[in-house]
Coordinates of C-alpha atoms in Angstrom, one line a residue:
M221 CA -2.2 -19.1 18.9
A222 CA -1.3 -18.3 22.5
G223 CA 0.8 -15.2 23.5
R224 CA 2.1 -12.4 21.3
V225 CA 4.0 -12.7 18.0
V226 CA 6.0 -9.7 16.5
A227 CA 6.2 -9.7 12.7
N228 CA 6.7 -7.3 9.8
A229 CA 3.7 -6.8 7.2
V230 CA 3.9 -5.6 3.8
F231 CA 0.4 -4.7 2.1
E232 CA -0.4 -4.8 -1.6
G233 CA -2.1 -1.9 -3.3
G234 CA -5.9 -1.9 -4.5
G235 CA -7.8 1.1 -4.0
V236 CA -10.9 0.6 -2.0
K237 CA -10.3 -3.2 -1.8
G238 CA -8.1 -2.1 1.0
I239 CA -10.9 -2.9 3.3
G240 CA -10.0 -6.5 2.9
L241 CA -6.5 -5.8 4.2
A242 CA -7.9 -4.2 7.2
G243 CA -9.9 -7.4 7.9
A244 CA -7.0 -9.8 7.5
V245 CA -5.0 -7.6 9.9
A246 CA -7.7 -7.5 12.6
E247 CA -7.9 -11.3 12.5
M248 CA -4.1 -11.7 12.6
E249 CA -4.1 -9.2 15.7
D250 CA -6.8 -11.1 17.5
A251 CA -4.5 -14.1 17.2
G252 CA -1.6 -12.2 18.8
Y253 CA 0.2 -10.6 16.2
R254 CA 1.8 -7.1 16.7
W255 CA 3.7 -5.3 14.0
S256 CA 7.3 -4.1 14.0
H257 CA 8.0 -2.7 10.4
L258 CA 5.4 -2.1 7.8
A259 CA 5.5 -1.4 4.1
G260 CA 2.9 -1.1 1.2
T261 CA 1.9 0.4 -2.0
S262 CA -1.0 2.8 -2.6
A263 CA -4.0 1.5 -0.5
G264 CA -1.4 -0.8 1.2
A265 CA 0.5 2.1 2.0
V266 CA -2.6 3.8 3.8
V267 CA -3.1 0.5 5.9
A268 CA 0.6 0.2 6.7
G269 CA 0.7 3.9 7.6
L270 CA -2.1 3.7 10.1
L271 CA -0.6 0.7 11.6
A272 CA 2.6 2.2 12.1
A273 CA 0.7 5.4 13.8
G274 CA -0.9 2.8 16.3
Y275 CA -4.3 2.1 14.7
R276 CA -5.7 -1.5 14.9
G277 CA -7.2 -3.5 12.2
E278 CA -10.6 -3.6 13.7
E279 CA -10.3 0.2 14.1
M280 CA -9.3 0.7 10.5
G281 CA -12.1 -1.5 9.4
K282 CA -14.7 0.7 11.2
L283 CA -13.0 3.9 9.5
L284 CA -13.1 2.4 5.9
E285 CA -16.9 1.4 6.5
E286 CA -17.8 4.9 7.3
V287 CA -15.7 7.2 5.0
D288 CA -17.5 8.4 1.8
F289 CA -14.8 7.4 -0.8
R290 CA -16.6 9.8 -3.4
R291 CA -15.1 12.7 -1.3
F292 CA -11.8 11.8 -2.6
L293 CA -12.9 12.7 -6.1
D294 CA -12.1 16.5 -5.8
S295 CA -12.2 17.7 -9.4
G296 CA -12.1 21.4 -8.3
G297 CA -15.0 22.2 -10.6
L298 CA -12.9 21.4 -13.8
P299 CA -14.4 19.3 -16.6
P300 CA -12.4 16.2 -17.0
P301 CA -10.8 17.0 -20.4
V302 CA -9.6 20.5 -19.0
A303 CA -8.4 18.8 -15.6
L304 CA -6.4 16.2 -17.6
V305 CA -4.6 19.0 -19.7
L306 CA -3.9 21.5 -16.7
R307 CA -3.1 19.1 -13.9
W308 CA -2.7 15.7 -15.8
G309 CA -5.2 14.1 -13.6
L310 CA -8.9 14.1 -13.2
Y311 CA -9.0 14.9 -9.4
R312 CA -6.5 16.8 -7.0
G313 CA -6.2 14.5 -4.3
R314 CA -6.2 16.8 -1.8
V315 CA -9.0 15.7 0.2
F316 CA -7.6 12.2 0.2
E317 CA -4.2 13.6 1.7
G318 CA -5.9 15.7 4.1
W319 CA -8.0 12.7 5.4
V320 CA -4.9 10.6 5.8
R321 CA -3.0 13.5 7.6
E322 CA -5.9 14.0 10.0
L323 CA -6.0 10.3 10.9
L324 CA -2.2 10.2 11.6
A325 CA -2.0 13.6 13.2
A326 CA -4.6 12.2 15.8
R327 CA -1.9 9.8 16.9
G328 CA 0.9 12.1 17.1
V329 CA 2.6 11.1 13.6
R330 CA 3.2 13.8 11.1
R331 CA 7.0 13.2 9.8
F332 CA 8.7 10.1 9.3
G333 CA 10.9 11.1 12.2
D334 CA 7.9 10.1 14.4
L335 CA 8.3 6.5 13.2
A336 CA 12.0 6.3 13.6
D337 CA 13.5 2.9 14.9
P338 CA 17.1 3.7 16.1
Q339 CA 17.4 0.2 16.9
A340 CA 16.7 -1.2 13.5
P341 CA 19.3 -3.9 12.4
D342 CA 19.3 -2.3 8.9
R343 CA 20.1 1.3 8.4
R344 CA 17.5 1.3 5.5
L345 CA 14.9 0.3 8.0
C346 CA 15.5 3.0 10.4
H347 CA 11.9 3.9 10.0
R348 CA 9.0 1.6 10.7
L349 CA 7.3 2.4 7.7
Q350 CA 8.3 2.3 4.1
V351 CA 6.1 3.2 1.1
I352 CA 6.4 2.4 -2.7
A353 CA 5.9 5.2 -5.3
S354 CA 7.0 5.5 -8.9
D355 CA 9.1 8.5 -10.5
L356 CA 8.0 8.9 -13.9
T357 CA 10.7 11.7 -14.6
L358 CA 13.9 9.5 -13.7
R359 CA 11.9 6.1 -14.4
R360 CA 12.6 4.5 -11.0
M361 CA 11.0 3.1 -8.3
L362 CA 11.0 5.0 -4.8
V363 CA 11.0 3.6 -1.4
L364 CA 10.0 6.4 0.8
P365 CA 11.4 7.7 3.0
R366 CA 14.7 6.1 2.5
D367 CA 15.2 7.7 -1.2
A368 CA 14.1 11.2 0.1
S369 CA 17.7 12.2 0.4
R370 CA 18.2 11.8 -3.4
Y371 CA 15.8 14.9 -3.9
G372 CA 17.4 17.0 -1.2
L373 CA 15.1 16.0 1.7
H374 CA 16.0 14.7 5.1
P375 CA 14.1 11.3 5.5
D376 CA 13.2 12.4 9.2
R377 CA 11.4 15.5 8.1
M378 CA 9.5 14.1 5.0
D379 CA 5.7 14.3 5.4
V380 CA 4.2 11.0 6.0
A381 CA 0.7 11.8 4.6
R382 CA 2.3 13.3 1.4
A383 CA 4.6 10.2 0.9
I384 CA 1.3 8.0 1.2
R385 CA -0.5 10.4 -1.2
M386 CA 2.5 9.8 -3.6
S387 CA 2.2 6.1 -3.2
A388 CA -1.8 6.2 -4.0
S389 CA -1.6 8.8 -6.9
L390 CA -3.5 6.6 -9.2
P391 CA -2.2 7.7 -12.9
L392 CA -4.8 9.9 -14.9
L393 CA -7.1 9.6 -11.9
Y394 CA -5.0 11.9 -9.6
E395 CA -2.9 14.7 -10.1
P396 CA 0.7 13.6 -10.0
T397 CA 2.8 14.9 -7.0
R398 CA 6.2 16.5 -7.3
L399 CA 9.3 15.6 -5.3
G400 CA 12.6 17.3 -5.3
R401 CA 14.0 20.9 -5.8
R402 CA 12.0 23.6 -7.8
G403 CA 13.1 23.3 -11.3
Q404 CA 14.5 19.7 -10.8
A405 CA 11.4 18.2 -9.4
S406 CA 10.2 14.8 -10.5
L407 CA 6.6 13.6 -11.2
V408 CA 5.6 11.0 -8.7
V409 CA 2.6 8.6 -9.2
D410 CA 1.3 5.4 -7.8
G411 CA 3.9 2.9 -6.7
G412 CA 1.7 0.0 -8.0
L413 CA 3.2 0.8 -11.6
L414 CA 6.5 -0.7 -10.5
S415 CA 6.0 -2.9 -7.5
N416 CA 2.5 -3.2 -6.1
F417 CA 3.5 -6.1 -3.7
P418 CA 7.1 -5.4 -2.3
I419 CA 7.2 -8.4 0.1
W420 CA 11.0 -8.5 -0.3
L421 CA 11.3 -4.9 1.2
L422 CA 11.4 -5.8 4.8
D423 CA 13.8 -9.0 4.6
G424 CA 16.7 -9.2 6.7
T425 CA 15.2 -8.1 10.1
G426 CA 15.2 -11.3 11.7
L427 CA 11.5 -11.2 12.2
P428 CA 8.9 -13.1 10.0
T429 CA 7.3 -11.0 7.3
I430 CA 3.8 -11.4 6.5
G431 CA 2.4 -10.4 3.1
F432 CA -1.2 -9.5 2.6
L433 CA -2.2 -10.0 -1.2
L434 CA -5.5 -9.0 -2.9
V435 CA -6.6 -11.8 -5.1
E436 CA -8.9 -11.1 -8.1
P437 CA -11.6 -13.5 -9.1
S438 CA -11.1 -15.2 -12.3
H439 CA -14.2 -13.4 -13.9
G440 CA -14.6 -10.0 -12.2
R441 CA -17.5 -7.6 -12.7
P442 CA -17.2 -5.8 -16.1
S443 CA -16.6 -2.0 -16.0
R444 CA -19.6 0.3 -17.0
I445 CA -18.1 2.9 -19.4
R446 CA -20.5 5.5 -20.2
G447 CA -18.3 8.5 -20.7
P448 CA -14.8 10.1 -20.4
V449 CA -14.6 9.8 -16.5
S450 CA -15.9 6.2 -16.4
L451 CA -13.4 5.5 -19.1
M452 CA -10.6 6.9 -17.2
L453 CA -11.7 4.9 -14.0
A454 CA -11.7 1.7 -16.2
L455 CA -8.4 2.3 -17.4
V456 CA -6.8 3.0 -14.2
G457 CA -8.4 0.0 -12.5
T458 CA -7.4 -2.3 -15.5
M459 CA -3.7 -0.8 -15.2
L460 CA -3.7 -1.9 -11.4
E461 CA -5.5 -5.1 -11.5
A462 CA -3.8 -6.7 -14.4
H463 CA -0.5 -7.2 -12.5
D464 CA 1.2 -10.4 -13.5
R465 CA 1.6 -12.6 -10.4
R466 CA 2.9 -15.7 -12.2
H467 CA 6.6 -15.0 -10.9
L468 CA 5.7 -14.5 -7.4
E469 CA 8.2 -16.8 -5.8
E470 CA 7.1 -19.9 -3.9
R471 CA 8.9 -18.5 -0.7
D472 CA 7.0 -15.5 -1.0
F473 CA 3.5 -16.9 -1.4
A474 CA 4.0 -19.3 1.4
R475 CA 4.0 -16.4 3.7
T476 CA 1.2 -14.5 2.2
V477 CA -2.6 -14.0 3.1
A478 CA -4.4 -14.3 0.0
I479 CA -7.7 -12.1 0.4
P480 CA -10.5 -12.5 -2.1
T481 CA -11.7 -9.2 -3.5
L482 CA -15.3 -10.5 -4.4
G483 CA -15.1 -8.6 -7.6
V484 CA -14.9 -5.3 -6.0
G485 CA -13.0 -2.9 -8.4
T486 CA -9.9 -0.6 -7.4
V487 CA -11.9 2.4 -8.0
E488 CA -15.3 1.5 -7.0
F489 CA -15.9 4.6 -4.9
D490 CA -19.5 4.2 -4.5
L491 CA -19.0 0.8 -2.8
G492 CA -21.9 0.3 -0.6
R493 CA -21.7 -0.5 3.2
E494 CA -22.9 -4.2 2.9
R495 CA -20.2 -5.0 0.1
R496 CA -17.5 -3.2 2.5
R497 CA -18.5 -5.6 5.3
Q498 CA -18.3 -8.6 3.1
L499 CA -14.8 -7.5 1.9
Y500 CA -13.6 -6.9 5.3
Q501 CA -15.0 -10.3 6.5
A502 CA -13.3 -11.9 3.5
G503 CA -9.9 -10.6 4.7
R504 CA -10.8 -12.1 8.3
L505 CA -11.5 -15.4 6.8
A506 CA -8.4 -15.4 4.7
A507 CA -6.1 -14.7 7.7
R508 CA -7.8 -17.4 9.7
R509 CA -7.1 -19.9 6.9
F510 CA -3.5 -18.7 6.7
L511 CA -2.9 -19.2 10.4
E512 CA -4.2 -22.8 10.2
T513 CA -1.0 -23.7 8.4
W514 CA 1.7 -21.0 9.0
D515 CA 4.5 -21.9 10.9
F516 CA 7.5 -19.5 10.9
E517 CA 10.2 -22.1 12.1
A518 CA 9.0 -24.5 9.3
Y519 CA 9.1 -21.7 6.9
Q520 CA 12.8 -20.8 7.8
R521 CA 13.6 -24.6 7.7
R522 CA 12.3 -24.8 4.0
F523 CA 13.4 -21.3 2.6
G524 CA 16.1 -20.2 4.9
P525 CA 15.9 -16.9 7.3
G526 CA 14.4 -13.8 5.6
R527 CA 17.3 -12.0 3.9
P528 CA 17.8 -9.8 0.7
R529 CA 17.8 -12.1 -2.4
T530 CA 20.4 -11.6 -5.1
G531 CA 17.7 -12.0 -7.8
G532 CA 14.1 -10.8 -8.4
M533 CA 12.7 -7.5 -7.5
P534 CA 15.6 -6.1 -5.5
E535 CA 17.9 -6.4 -8.3
E536 CA 15.4 -4.9 -10.7
S537 CA 15.2 -2.0 -8.4
E538 CA 18.9 -1.4 -8.4
K539 CA 18.6 -1.4 -12.3
W540 CA 16.2 1.5 -12.0
G541 CA 18.7 3.4 -10.0
R542 CA 17.4 2.9 -6.4

């Protein structure tokens, strides 16, 4: 592809498998793609957030190859049963949030106001980044920062790292975060519970929206359950990997880069460097194959311009009170 192509991008969640997302992005950027609006869930929110802050896919790949994911298992010294009773999660999530905050701050991004887009054609997309989280208290999906005002917060002033931490708060694994006024705060956890692949979210901008989906092998590596901690990790991994994608619309799959995960688990925090490289390269190869057939004009002729639909996930999110 010659020249520069501006597009939106939406990223599925998947824990450590997000390395594959970085590889796919790097390949797309090598082909001339640059990103306007970005959205994601959980690990996809991390990738979307770093891209919005100015990181490139190859740069993210190097970061994810070097980081020790085991650092993010910050128990605070509490045994698992005690942690679950006292804070409703095995780990605090503070190390992960601090890591994200440091990376964002290095590019001058702290609040969503730093990612404002006053020229956005849709007021709901007046920030270049949108992340998905799940409000357990009110039983509804959150799109942050646009839903921040429902909780007495100004969207521009919402902390980006905290929103990403909310989106990636794997249930039972990480302590839930709280959103809202004291005494009325909601418990918020991983957005993957309600929408792990919100490709519909950025429709209506007039730009192509590319989805990045993590595709599981038909027979992944079985979980090794040896105690309460590994049981919790297996439970969380199964919860997020078992999403039913049979109802992914044809118009959405046609604009999606399907990235093989090579049997890597969502919470495989001890993933070795070689496997990380393989996952990154799998993302690159998936994007290369996508670009061989992708044609936005042909897509529009077949499915019509990207615009909010009357059915599917947007309608369901309205039912949940968004």
